[in-house]
Short mmCIF file of C-alpha atoms and ligand atoms in Angstrom, two decimals:
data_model
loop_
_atom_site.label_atom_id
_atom_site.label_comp_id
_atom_site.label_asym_id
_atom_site.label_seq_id
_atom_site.Cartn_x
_atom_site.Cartn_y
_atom_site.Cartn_z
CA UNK A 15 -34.91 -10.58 4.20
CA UNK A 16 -33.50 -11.08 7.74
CA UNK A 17 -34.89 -9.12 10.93
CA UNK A 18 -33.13 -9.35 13.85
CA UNK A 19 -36.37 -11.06 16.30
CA UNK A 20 -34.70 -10.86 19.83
CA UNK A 21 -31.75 -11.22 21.65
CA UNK A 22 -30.79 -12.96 24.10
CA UNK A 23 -27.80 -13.42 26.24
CA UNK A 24 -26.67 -17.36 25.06
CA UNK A 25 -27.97 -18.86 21.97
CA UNK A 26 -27.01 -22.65 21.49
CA UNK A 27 -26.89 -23.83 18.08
CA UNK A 28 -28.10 -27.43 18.28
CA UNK A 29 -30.51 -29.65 20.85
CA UNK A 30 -28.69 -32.58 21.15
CA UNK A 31 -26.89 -34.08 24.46
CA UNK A 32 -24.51 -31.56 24.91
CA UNK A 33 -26.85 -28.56 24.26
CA UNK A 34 -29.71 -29.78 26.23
CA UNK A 35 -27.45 -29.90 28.92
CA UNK A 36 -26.04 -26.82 28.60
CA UNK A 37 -29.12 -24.63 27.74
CA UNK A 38 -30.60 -26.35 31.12
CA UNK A 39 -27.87 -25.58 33.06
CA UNK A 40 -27.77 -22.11 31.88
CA UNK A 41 -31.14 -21.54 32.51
CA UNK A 42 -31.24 -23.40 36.42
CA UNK A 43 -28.44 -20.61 36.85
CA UNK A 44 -30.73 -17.90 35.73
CA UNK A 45 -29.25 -16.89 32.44
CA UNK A 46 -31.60 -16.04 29.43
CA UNK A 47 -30.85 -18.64 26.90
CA UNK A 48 -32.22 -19.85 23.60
CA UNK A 49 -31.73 -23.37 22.00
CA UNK A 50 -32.68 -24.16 18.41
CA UNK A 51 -33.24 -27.55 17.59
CA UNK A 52 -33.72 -27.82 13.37
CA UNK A 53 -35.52 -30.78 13.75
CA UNK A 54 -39.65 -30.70 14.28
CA UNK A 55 -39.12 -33.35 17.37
CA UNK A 56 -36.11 -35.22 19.37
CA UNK A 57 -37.54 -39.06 17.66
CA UNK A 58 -34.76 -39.83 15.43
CA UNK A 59 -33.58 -43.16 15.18
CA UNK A 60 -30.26 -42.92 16.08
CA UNK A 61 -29.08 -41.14 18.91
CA UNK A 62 -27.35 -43.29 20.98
CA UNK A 63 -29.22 -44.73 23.52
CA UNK A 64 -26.42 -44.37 26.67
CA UNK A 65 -26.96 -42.59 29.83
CA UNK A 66 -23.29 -43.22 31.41
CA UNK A 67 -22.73 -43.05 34.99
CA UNK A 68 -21.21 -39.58 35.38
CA UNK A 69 -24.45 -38.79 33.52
CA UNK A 70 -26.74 -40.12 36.59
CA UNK A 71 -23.98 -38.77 38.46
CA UNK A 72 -24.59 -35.52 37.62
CA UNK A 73 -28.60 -36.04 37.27
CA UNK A 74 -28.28 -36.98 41.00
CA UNK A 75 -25.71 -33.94 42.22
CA UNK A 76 -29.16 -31.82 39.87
CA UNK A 77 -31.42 -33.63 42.49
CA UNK A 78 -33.22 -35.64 39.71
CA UNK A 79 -32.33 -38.88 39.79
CA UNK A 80 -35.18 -40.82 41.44
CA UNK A 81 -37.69 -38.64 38.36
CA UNK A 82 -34.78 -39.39 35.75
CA UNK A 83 -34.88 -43.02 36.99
CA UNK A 84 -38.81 -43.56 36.57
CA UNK A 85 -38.14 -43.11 32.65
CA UNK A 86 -37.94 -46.79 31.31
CA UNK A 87 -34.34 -47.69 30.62
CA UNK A 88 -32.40 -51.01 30.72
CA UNK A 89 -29.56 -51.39 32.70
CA UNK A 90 -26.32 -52.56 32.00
CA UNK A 91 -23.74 -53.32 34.48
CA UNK A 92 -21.00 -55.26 32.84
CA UNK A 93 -19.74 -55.72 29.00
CA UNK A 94 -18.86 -58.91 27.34
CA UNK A 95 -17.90 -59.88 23.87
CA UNK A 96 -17.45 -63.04 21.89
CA UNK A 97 -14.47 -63.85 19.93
CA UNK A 98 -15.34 -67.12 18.08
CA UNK A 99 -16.75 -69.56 20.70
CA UNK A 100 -14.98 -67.90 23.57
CA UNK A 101 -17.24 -65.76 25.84
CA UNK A 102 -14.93 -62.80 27.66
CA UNK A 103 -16.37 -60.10 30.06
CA UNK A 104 -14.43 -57.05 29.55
CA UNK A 105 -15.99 -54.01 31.82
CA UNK A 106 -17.50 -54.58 35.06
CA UNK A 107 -19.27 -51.21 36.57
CA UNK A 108 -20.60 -52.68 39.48
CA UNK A 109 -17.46 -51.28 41.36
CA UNK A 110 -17.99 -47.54 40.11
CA UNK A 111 -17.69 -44.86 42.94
CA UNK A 112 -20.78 -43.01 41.46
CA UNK A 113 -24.77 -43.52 43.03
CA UNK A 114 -25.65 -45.84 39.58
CA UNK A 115 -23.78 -48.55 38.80
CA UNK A 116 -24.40 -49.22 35.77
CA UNK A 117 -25.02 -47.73 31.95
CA UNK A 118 -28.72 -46.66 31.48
CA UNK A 119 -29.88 -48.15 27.95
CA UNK A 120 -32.89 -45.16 27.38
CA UNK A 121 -34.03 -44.09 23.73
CA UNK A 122 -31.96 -40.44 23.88
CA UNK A 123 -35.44 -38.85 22.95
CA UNK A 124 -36.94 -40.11 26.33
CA UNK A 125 -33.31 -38.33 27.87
CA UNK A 126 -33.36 -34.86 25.90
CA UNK A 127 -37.40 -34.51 26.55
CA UNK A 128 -36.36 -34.84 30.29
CA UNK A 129 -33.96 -32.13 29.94
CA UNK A 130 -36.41 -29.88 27.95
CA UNK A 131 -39.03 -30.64 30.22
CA UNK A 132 -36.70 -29.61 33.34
CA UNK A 133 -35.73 -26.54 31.50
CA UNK A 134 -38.79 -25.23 30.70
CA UNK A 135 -39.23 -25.07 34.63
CA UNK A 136 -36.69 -22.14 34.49
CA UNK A 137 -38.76 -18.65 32.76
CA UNK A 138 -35.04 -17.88 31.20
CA UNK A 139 -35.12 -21.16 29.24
CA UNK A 140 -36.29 -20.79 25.59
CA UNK A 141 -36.58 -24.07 23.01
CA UNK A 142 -37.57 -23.10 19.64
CA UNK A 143 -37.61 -26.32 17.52
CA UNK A 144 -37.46 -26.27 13.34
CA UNK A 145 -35.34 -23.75 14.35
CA UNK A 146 -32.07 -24.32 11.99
CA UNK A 147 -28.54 -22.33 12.29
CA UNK A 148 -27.61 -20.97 8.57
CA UNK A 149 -24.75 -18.81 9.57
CA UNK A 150 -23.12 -16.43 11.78
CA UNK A 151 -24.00 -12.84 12.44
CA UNK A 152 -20.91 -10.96 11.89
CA UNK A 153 -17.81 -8.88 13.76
CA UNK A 154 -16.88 -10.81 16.48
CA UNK A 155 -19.88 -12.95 16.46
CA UNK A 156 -23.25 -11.19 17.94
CA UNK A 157 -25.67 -13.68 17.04
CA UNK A 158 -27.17 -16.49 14.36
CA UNK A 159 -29.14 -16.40 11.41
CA UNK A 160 -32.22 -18.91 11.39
CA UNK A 161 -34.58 -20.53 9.19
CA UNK A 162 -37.66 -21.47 10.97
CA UNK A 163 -41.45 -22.82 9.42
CA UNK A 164 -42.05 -18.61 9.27
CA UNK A 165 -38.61 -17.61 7.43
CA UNK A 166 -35.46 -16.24 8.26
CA UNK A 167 -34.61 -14.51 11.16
CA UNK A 168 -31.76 -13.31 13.46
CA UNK A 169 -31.13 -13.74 16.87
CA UNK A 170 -28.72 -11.45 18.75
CA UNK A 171 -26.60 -12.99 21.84
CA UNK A 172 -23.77 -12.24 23.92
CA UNK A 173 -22.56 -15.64 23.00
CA UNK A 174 -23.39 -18.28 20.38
CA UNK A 175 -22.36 -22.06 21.51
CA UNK A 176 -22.30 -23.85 18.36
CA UNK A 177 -23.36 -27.50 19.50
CA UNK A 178 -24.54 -29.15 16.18
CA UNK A 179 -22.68 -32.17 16.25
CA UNK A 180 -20.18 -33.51 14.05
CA UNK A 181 -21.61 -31.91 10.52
CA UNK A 182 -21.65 -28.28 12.36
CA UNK A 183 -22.87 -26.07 10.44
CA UNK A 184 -21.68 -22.91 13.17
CA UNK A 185 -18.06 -24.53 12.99
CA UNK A 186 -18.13 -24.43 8.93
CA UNK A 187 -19.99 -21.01 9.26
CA UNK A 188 -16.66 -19.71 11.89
CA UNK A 189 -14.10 -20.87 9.89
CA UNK A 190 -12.52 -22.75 12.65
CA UNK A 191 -9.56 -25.05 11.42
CA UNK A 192 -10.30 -28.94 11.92
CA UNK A 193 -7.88 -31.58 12.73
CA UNK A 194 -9.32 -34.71 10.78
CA UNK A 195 -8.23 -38.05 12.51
CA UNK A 196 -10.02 -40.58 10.11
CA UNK A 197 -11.22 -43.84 10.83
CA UNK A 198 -11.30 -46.87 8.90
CA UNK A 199 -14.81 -47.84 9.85
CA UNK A 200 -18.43 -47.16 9.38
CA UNK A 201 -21.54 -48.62 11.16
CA UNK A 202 -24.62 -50.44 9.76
CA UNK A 203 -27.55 -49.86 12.35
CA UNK A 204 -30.75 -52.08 12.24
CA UNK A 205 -33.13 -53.60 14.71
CA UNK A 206 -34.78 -57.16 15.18
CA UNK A 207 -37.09 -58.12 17.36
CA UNK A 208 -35.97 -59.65 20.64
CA UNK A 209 -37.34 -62.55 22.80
CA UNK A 210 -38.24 -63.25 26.35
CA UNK A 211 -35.62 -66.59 26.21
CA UNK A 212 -32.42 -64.27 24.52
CA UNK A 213 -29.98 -63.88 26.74
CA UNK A 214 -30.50 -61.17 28.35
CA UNK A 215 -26.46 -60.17 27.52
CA UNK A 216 -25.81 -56.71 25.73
CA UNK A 217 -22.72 -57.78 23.36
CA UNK A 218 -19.97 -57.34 20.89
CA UNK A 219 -19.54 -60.68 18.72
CA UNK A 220 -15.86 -61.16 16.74
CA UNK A 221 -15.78 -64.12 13.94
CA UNK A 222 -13.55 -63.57 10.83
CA UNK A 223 -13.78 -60.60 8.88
CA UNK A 224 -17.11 -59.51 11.23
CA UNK A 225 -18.00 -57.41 13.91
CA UNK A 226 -21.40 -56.63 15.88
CA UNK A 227 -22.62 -55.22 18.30
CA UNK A 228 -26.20 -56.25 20.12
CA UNK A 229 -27.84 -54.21 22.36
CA UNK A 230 -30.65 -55.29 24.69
CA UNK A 231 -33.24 -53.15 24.68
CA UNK A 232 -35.93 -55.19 25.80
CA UNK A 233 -38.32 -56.20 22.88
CA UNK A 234 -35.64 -55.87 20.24
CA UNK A 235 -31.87 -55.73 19.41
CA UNK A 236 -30.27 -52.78 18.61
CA UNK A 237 -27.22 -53.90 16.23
CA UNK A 238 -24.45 -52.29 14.84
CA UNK A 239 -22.52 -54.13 12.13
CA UNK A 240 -19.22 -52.39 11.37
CA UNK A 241 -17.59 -52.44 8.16
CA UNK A 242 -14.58 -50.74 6.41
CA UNK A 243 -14.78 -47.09 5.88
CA UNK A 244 -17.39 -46.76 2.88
CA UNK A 245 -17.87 -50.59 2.03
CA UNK A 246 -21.84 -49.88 2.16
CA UNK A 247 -21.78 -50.59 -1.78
CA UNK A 248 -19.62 -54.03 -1.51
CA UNK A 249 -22.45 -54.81 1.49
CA UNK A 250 -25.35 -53.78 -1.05
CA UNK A 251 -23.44 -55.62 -4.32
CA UNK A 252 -23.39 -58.62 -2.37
CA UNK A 253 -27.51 -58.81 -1.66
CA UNK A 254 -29.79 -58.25 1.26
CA UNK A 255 -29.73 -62.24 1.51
CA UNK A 256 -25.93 -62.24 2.17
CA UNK A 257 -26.03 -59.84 4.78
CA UNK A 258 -29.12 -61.43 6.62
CA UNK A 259 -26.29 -64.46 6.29
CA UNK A 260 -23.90 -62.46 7.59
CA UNK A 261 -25.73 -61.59 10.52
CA UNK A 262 -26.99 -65.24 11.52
CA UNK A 263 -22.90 -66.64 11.08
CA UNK A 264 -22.58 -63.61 14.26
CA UNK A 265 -25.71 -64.40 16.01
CA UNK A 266 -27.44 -67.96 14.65
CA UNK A 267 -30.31 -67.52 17.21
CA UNK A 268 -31.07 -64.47 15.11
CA UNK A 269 -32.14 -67.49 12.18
CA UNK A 270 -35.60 -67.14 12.50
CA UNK A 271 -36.67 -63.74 12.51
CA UNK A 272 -33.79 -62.02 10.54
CA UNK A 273 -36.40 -62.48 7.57
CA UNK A 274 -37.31 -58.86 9.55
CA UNK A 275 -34.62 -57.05 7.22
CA UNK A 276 -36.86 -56.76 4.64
CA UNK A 277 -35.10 -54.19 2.86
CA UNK A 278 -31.87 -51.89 2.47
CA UNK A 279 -33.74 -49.37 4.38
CA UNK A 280 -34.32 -51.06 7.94
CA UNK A 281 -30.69 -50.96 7.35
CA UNK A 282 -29.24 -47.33 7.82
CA UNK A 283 -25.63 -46.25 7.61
CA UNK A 284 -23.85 -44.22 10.33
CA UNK A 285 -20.71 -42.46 8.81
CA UNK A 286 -18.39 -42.81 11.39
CA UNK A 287 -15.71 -39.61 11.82
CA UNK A 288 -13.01 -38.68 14.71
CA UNK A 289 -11.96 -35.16 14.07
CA UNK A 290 -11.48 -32.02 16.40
CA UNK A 291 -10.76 -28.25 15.99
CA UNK A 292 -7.65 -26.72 16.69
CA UNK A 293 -9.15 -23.82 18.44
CA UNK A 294 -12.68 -24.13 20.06
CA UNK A 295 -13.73 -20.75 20.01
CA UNK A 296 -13.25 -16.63 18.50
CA UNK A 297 -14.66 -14.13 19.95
CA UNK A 298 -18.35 -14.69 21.17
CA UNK A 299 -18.16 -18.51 19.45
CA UNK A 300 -17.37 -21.62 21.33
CA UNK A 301 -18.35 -24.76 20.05
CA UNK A 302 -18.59 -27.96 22.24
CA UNK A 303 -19.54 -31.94 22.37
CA UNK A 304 -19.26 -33.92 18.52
CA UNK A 305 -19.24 -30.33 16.69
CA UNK A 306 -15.63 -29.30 18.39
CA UNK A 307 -14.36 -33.12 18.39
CA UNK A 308 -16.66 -35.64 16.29
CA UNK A 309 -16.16 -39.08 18.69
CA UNK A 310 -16.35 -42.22 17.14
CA UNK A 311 -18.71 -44.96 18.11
CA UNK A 312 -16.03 -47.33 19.99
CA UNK A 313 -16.51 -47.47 23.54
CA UNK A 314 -19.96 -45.44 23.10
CA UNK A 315 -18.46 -42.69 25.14
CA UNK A 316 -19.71 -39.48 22.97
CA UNK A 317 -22.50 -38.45 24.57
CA UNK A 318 -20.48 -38.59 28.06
CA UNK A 319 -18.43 -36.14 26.56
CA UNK A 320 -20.56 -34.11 25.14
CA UNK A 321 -22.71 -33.64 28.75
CA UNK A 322 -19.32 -33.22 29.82
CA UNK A 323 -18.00 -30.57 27.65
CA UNK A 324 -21.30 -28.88 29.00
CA UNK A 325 -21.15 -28.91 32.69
CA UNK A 326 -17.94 -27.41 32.48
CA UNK A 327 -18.92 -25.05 29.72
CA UNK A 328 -21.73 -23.84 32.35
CA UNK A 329 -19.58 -23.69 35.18
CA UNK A 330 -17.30 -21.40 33.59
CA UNK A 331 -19.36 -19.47 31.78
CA UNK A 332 -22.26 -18.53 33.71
CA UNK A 333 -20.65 -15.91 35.91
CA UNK A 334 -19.06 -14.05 32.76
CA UNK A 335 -22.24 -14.72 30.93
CA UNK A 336 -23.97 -13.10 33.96
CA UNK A 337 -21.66 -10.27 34.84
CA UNK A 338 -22.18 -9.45 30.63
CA UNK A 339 -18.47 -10.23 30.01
CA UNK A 340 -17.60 -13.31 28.47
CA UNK A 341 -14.06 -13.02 26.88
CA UNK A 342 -11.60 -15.20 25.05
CA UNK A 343 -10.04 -16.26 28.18
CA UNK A 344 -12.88 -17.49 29.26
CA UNK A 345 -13.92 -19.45 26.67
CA UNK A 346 -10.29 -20.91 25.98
CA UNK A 347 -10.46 -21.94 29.91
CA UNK A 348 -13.37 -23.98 28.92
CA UNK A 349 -11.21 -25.96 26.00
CA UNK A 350 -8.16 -25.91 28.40
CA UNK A 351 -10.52 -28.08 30.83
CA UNK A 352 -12.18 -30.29 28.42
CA UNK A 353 -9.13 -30.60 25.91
CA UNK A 354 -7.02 -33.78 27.45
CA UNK A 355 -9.97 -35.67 28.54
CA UNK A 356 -11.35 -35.85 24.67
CA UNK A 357 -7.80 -36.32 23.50
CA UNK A 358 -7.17 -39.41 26.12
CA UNK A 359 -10.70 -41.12 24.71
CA UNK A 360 -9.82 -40.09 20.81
CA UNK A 361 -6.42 -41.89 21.42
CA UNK A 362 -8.05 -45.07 22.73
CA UNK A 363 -10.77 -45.00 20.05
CA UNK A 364 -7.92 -44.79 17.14
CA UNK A 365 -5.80 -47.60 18.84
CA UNK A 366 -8.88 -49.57 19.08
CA UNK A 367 -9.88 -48.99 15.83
CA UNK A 368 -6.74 -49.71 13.98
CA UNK A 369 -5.24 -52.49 16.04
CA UNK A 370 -8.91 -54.07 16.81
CA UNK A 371 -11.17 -53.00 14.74
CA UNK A 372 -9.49 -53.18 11.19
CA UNK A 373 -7.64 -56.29 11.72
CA UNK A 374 -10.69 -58.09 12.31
CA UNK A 375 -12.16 -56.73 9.21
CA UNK A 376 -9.50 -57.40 7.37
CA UNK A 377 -9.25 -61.42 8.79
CA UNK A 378 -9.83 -64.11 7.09
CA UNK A 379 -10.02 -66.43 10.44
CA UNK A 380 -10.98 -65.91 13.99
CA UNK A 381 -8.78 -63.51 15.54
CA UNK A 382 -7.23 -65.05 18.52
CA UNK A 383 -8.59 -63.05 21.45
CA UNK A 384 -5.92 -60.33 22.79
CA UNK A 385 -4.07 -60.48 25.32
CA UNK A 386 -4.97 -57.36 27.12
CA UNK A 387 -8.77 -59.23 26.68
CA UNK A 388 -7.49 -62.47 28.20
CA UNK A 389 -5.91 -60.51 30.87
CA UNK A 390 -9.69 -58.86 31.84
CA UNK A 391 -11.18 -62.15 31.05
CA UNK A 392 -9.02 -63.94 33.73
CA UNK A 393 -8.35 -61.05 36.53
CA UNK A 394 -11.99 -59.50 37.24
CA UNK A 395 -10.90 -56.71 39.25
CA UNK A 396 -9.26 -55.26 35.74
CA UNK A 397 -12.62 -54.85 34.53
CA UNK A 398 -12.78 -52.09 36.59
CA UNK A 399 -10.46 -49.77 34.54
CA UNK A 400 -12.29 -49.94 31.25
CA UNK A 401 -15.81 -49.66 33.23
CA UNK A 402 -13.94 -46.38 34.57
CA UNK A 403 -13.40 -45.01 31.27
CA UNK A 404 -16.54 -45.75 29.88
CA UNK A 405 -18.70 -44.82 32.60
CA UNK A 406 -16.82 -41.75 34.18
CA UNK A 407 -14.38 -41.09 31.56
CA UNK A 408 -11.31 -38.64 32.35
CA UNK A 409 -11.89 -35.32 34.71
CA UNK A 410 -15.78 -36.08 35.77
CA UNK A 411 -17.39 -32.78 35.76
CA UNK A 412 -19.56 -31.75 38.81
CA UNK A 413 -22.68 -29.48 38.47
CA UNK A 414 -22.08 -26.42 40.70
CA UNK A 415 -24.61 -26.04 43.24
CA UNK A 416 -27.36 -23.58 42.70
CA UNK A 417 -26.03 -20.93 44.93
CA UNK A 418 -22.50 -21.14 43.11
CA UNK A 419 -24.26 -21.34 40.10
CA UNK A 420 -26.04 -17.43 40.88
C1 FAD L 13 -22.45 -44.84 14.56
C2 FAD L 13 -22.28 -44.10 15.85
C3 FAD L 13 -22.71 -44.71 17.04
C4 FAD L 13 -22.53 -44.03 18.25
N1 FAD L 13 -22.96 -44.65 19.42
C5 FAD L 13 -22.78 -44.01 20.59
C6 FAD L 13 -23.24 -44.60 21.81
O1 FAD L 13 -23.82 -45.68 21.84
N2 FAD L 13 -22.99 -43.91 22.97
C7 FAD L 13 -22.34 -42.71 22.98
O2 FAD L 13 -22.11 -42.15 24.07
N3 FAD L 13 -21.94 -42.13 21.85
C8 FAD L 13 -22.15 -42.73 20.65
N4 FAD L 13 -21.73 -42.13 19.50
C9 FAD L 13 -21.18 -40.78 19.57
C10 FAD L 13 -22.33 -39.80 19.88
O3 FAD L 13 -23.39 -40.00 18.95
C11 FAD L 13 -21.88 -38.33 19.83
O4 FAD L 13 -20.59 -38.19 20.39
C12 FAD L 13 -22.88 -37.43 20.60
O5 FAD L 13 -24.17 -37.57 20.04
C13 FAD L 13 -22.46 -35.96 20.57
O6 FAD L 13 -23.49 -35.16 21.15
P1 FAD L 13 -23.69 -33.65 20.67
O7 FAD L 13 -24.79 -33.08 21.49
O8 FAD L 13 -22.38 -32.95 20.64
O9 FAD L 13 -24.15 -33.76 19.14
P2 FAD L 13 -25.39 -34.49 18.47
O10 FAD L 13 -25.86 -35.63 19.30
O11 FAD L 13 -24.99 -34.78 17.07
O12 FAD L 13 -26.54 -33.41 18.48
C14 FAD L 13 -26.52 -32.31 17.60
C15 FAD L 13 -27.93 -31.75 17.50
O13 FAD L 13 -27.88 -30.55 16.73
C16 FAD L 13 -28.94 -30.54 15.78
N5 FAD L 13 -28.48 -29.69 14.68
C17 FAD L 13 -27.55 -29.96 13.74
N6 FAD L 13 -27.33 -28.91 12.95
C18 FAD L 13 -28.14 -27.92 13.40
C19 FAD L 13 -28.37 -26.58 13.01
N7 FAD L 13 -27.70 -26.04 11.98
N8 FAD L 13 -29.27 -25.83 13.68
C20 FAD L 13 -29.96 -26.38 14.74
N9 FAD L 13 -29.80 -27.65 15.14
C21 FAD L 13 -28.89 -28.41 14.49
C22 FAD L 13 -29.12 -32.01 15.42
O14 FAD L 13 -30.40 -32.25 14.90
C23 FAD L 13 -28.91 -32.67 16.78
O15 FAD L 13 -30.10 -32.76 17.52
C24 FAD L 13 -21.91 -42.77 18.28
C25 FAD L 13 -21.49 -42.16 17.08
C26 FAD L 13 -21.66 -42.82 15.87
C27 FAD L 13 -21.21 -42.17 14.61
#
């Protein structure tokens, strides 16, 4: 049976981008807060490996960004694709008005053990991992129930902050109503191993019917190989042989060491959703990042949002949270805020996905390349608008300074 173990005054369901974030900033502004994490450990291996701009932004307005910066990363400062056996550059963030210039390529472990380990300099901040959400405590909501290693337990909290991603448990738990988008893709993920004479390029790479993406990250490729909305069995029908084919039509120079595929389970499949909730929040619930709008891959903008959804969370919340009076308005001020920026990036990711996306999948030649592409390709100071999306997104948050922040 259940014993209520604490309370505290924020518990955060959840220790991924947006929760690290938040619990940290919570905690630098002096608020007790607790953030379970179900896994044992942050090594997972998919994450999402981009630290955007607005992110060092931020890290820098925090003061951290020369320690954030000594964590290995790659850096990438423009974004080209292939389209048959034209080459096109499509982002350019060299112009950005932000300190870094450029996307941070960083496993997200290395990023969310920097944020723990900053927390923990706060005595308010509180990580418990195999720490799982299993429901809501009850009448407005007062707290979570937990499974940990020990058993279950309950913690009490003025508010809960349900960030769990896109399977939420605390969103299921709330009842919340869900908007589901769809999308007509889902994502292979695999590595192989990289060498010193690559280019050093982090791509996309059209060719009929296919799509990848390559990541540089150093001593290997990170790839993502989309394909329609639950095709994974037509992919395994077909043989692991095909696919390693598949792969070397995209990327021949891959030839000799795609052999590393040695079964279907170096190959793992990301379920791709776009969804969001109608309502964010009831009373002493508000859920933020993937678990209140589940991004989709395109663009790799998710975690921006999510670190985004939590600066402004904080900077909203703290004084109520403080003064021991968070109410509805002040949690539907922090959806107000972070409502049309998600929408803006959820309507580009479904246009993308259903003019781009599925009609290369469903082509039979190579696609020409667009015309919006050919316009980037040909006027380089374009590229600046799509590196502005990606790497700031819409309505940058700002991390209040510590003194506004108390
Ligand atoms: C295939 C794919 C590729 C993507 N690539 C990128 C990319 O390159 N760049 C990018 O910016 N975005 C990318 N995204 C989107 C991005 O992954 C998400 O938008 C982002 O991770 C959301 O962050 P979050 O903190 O809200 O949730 P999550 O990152 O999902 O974190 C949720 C955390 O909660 C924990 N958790 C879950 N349930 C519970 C529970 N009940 N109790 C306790 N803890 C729990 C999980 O273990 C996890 O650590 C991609 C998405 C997909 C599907």
């Amino acid at each position: 049976m259940a014993v209520t173990s604490f309370k505290t005054t924020c518990c955060i369901a959840g220790g991924g981008p947006a929760g690290m974030m938040l619990g940290f900033l919570l905690a630098r502004a002096g608020i007790a807060v607790t953030v379970l994490e179900k896994h044992t450990d942050f090594l997972r291996d998919f994450r999402g490996d981009t630290i955007h701009p607005s992110t060092l932004e931020l890290m820098h307005e925090l003061g951290l960004l020369d320690e954030f910066l000594k964590v290995k990363h790659d850096k990438v400062d423009h974004l080209s694709g292939q389209i048959g056996n034209e080459v096109v550059t499509i982002a350019d963030f060299s112009h950005l008005p932000t300190q870094c210039k450029f996307v941070a390529l960083m496993p997200q472990w290395d990023f969310l053990n920097f944020l723990a380990a900053q927390g923990k300099r706060y005595p308010t901040f509180d990580l418990r991992m195999q720490h799982e959400a299993i429901g809501l405590i009850e009448g407005g909501v007062t707290g979570l129930r937990v499974k940990t290693p020990d058993g279950e337990i309950e913690i009490g909290a003025d508010l809960v902050v349900g960030c769990d991603g896109r399977r939420s448990d605390v969103r299921v738990s709330a009842g919340l109503a869900v908007d589901n988008i769809g999308t007509p893709i889902d994502v292979l993920w695999f590595r192989v191993s990289r060498r010193k004479d690559d280019t050093a390029e982090t791509f996309g790479h059209i060719e009929a019917g296919r799509l990848m993406v390559m990541l540089n990250r150093d001593d290997y490729w990170q790839c993502a190989y989309v394909i329609p909305k639950g095709g994974i069995d037509r992919v395994r029908e077909k043989g692991l042989p095909a696919f390693r084919d598949a792969v070397v039509a995209m990327s021949p120079f891959l030839r000799d060491r795609v052999d590393e595929l040695k079964s279907w389970d170096d190959i793992k499949l990301l379920t791709v959703a776009i969804d969001r909730l109608r309502q964010w929040h009831k009373p002493g619930l508000l859920c933020i990042g993937d678990a209140a709008h589940a991004m989709s891959p395109v663009g790799g903008v998710g975690i921006n949002l999510a670190i985004q959804d939590a600066v402004a969370a904080a900077n909203i919340l703290a004084g109520p949270l403080k003064a021991g009076r968070v109410t509805n308005a002040d949690l539907a001020a922090v959806q107000r805020r972070r409502m049309l920026p998600m929408k803006v990036i959820q309507w580009i990711q479904v246009q993308i996905q259903e003019r781009v996306l599925s009609a290369v999948l469903a082509s039979t030649k190579t696609p020409p390349v667009p015309w919006p592409v050919k316009m980037l390709n040909r006027f380089p100071v374009l590229r600046r608008l799509p590196a502005r999306l990606v790497g700031m997104g819409i309505r940058p948050e700002h991390v209040r300074t510590l003194e506004q922040a108390r």
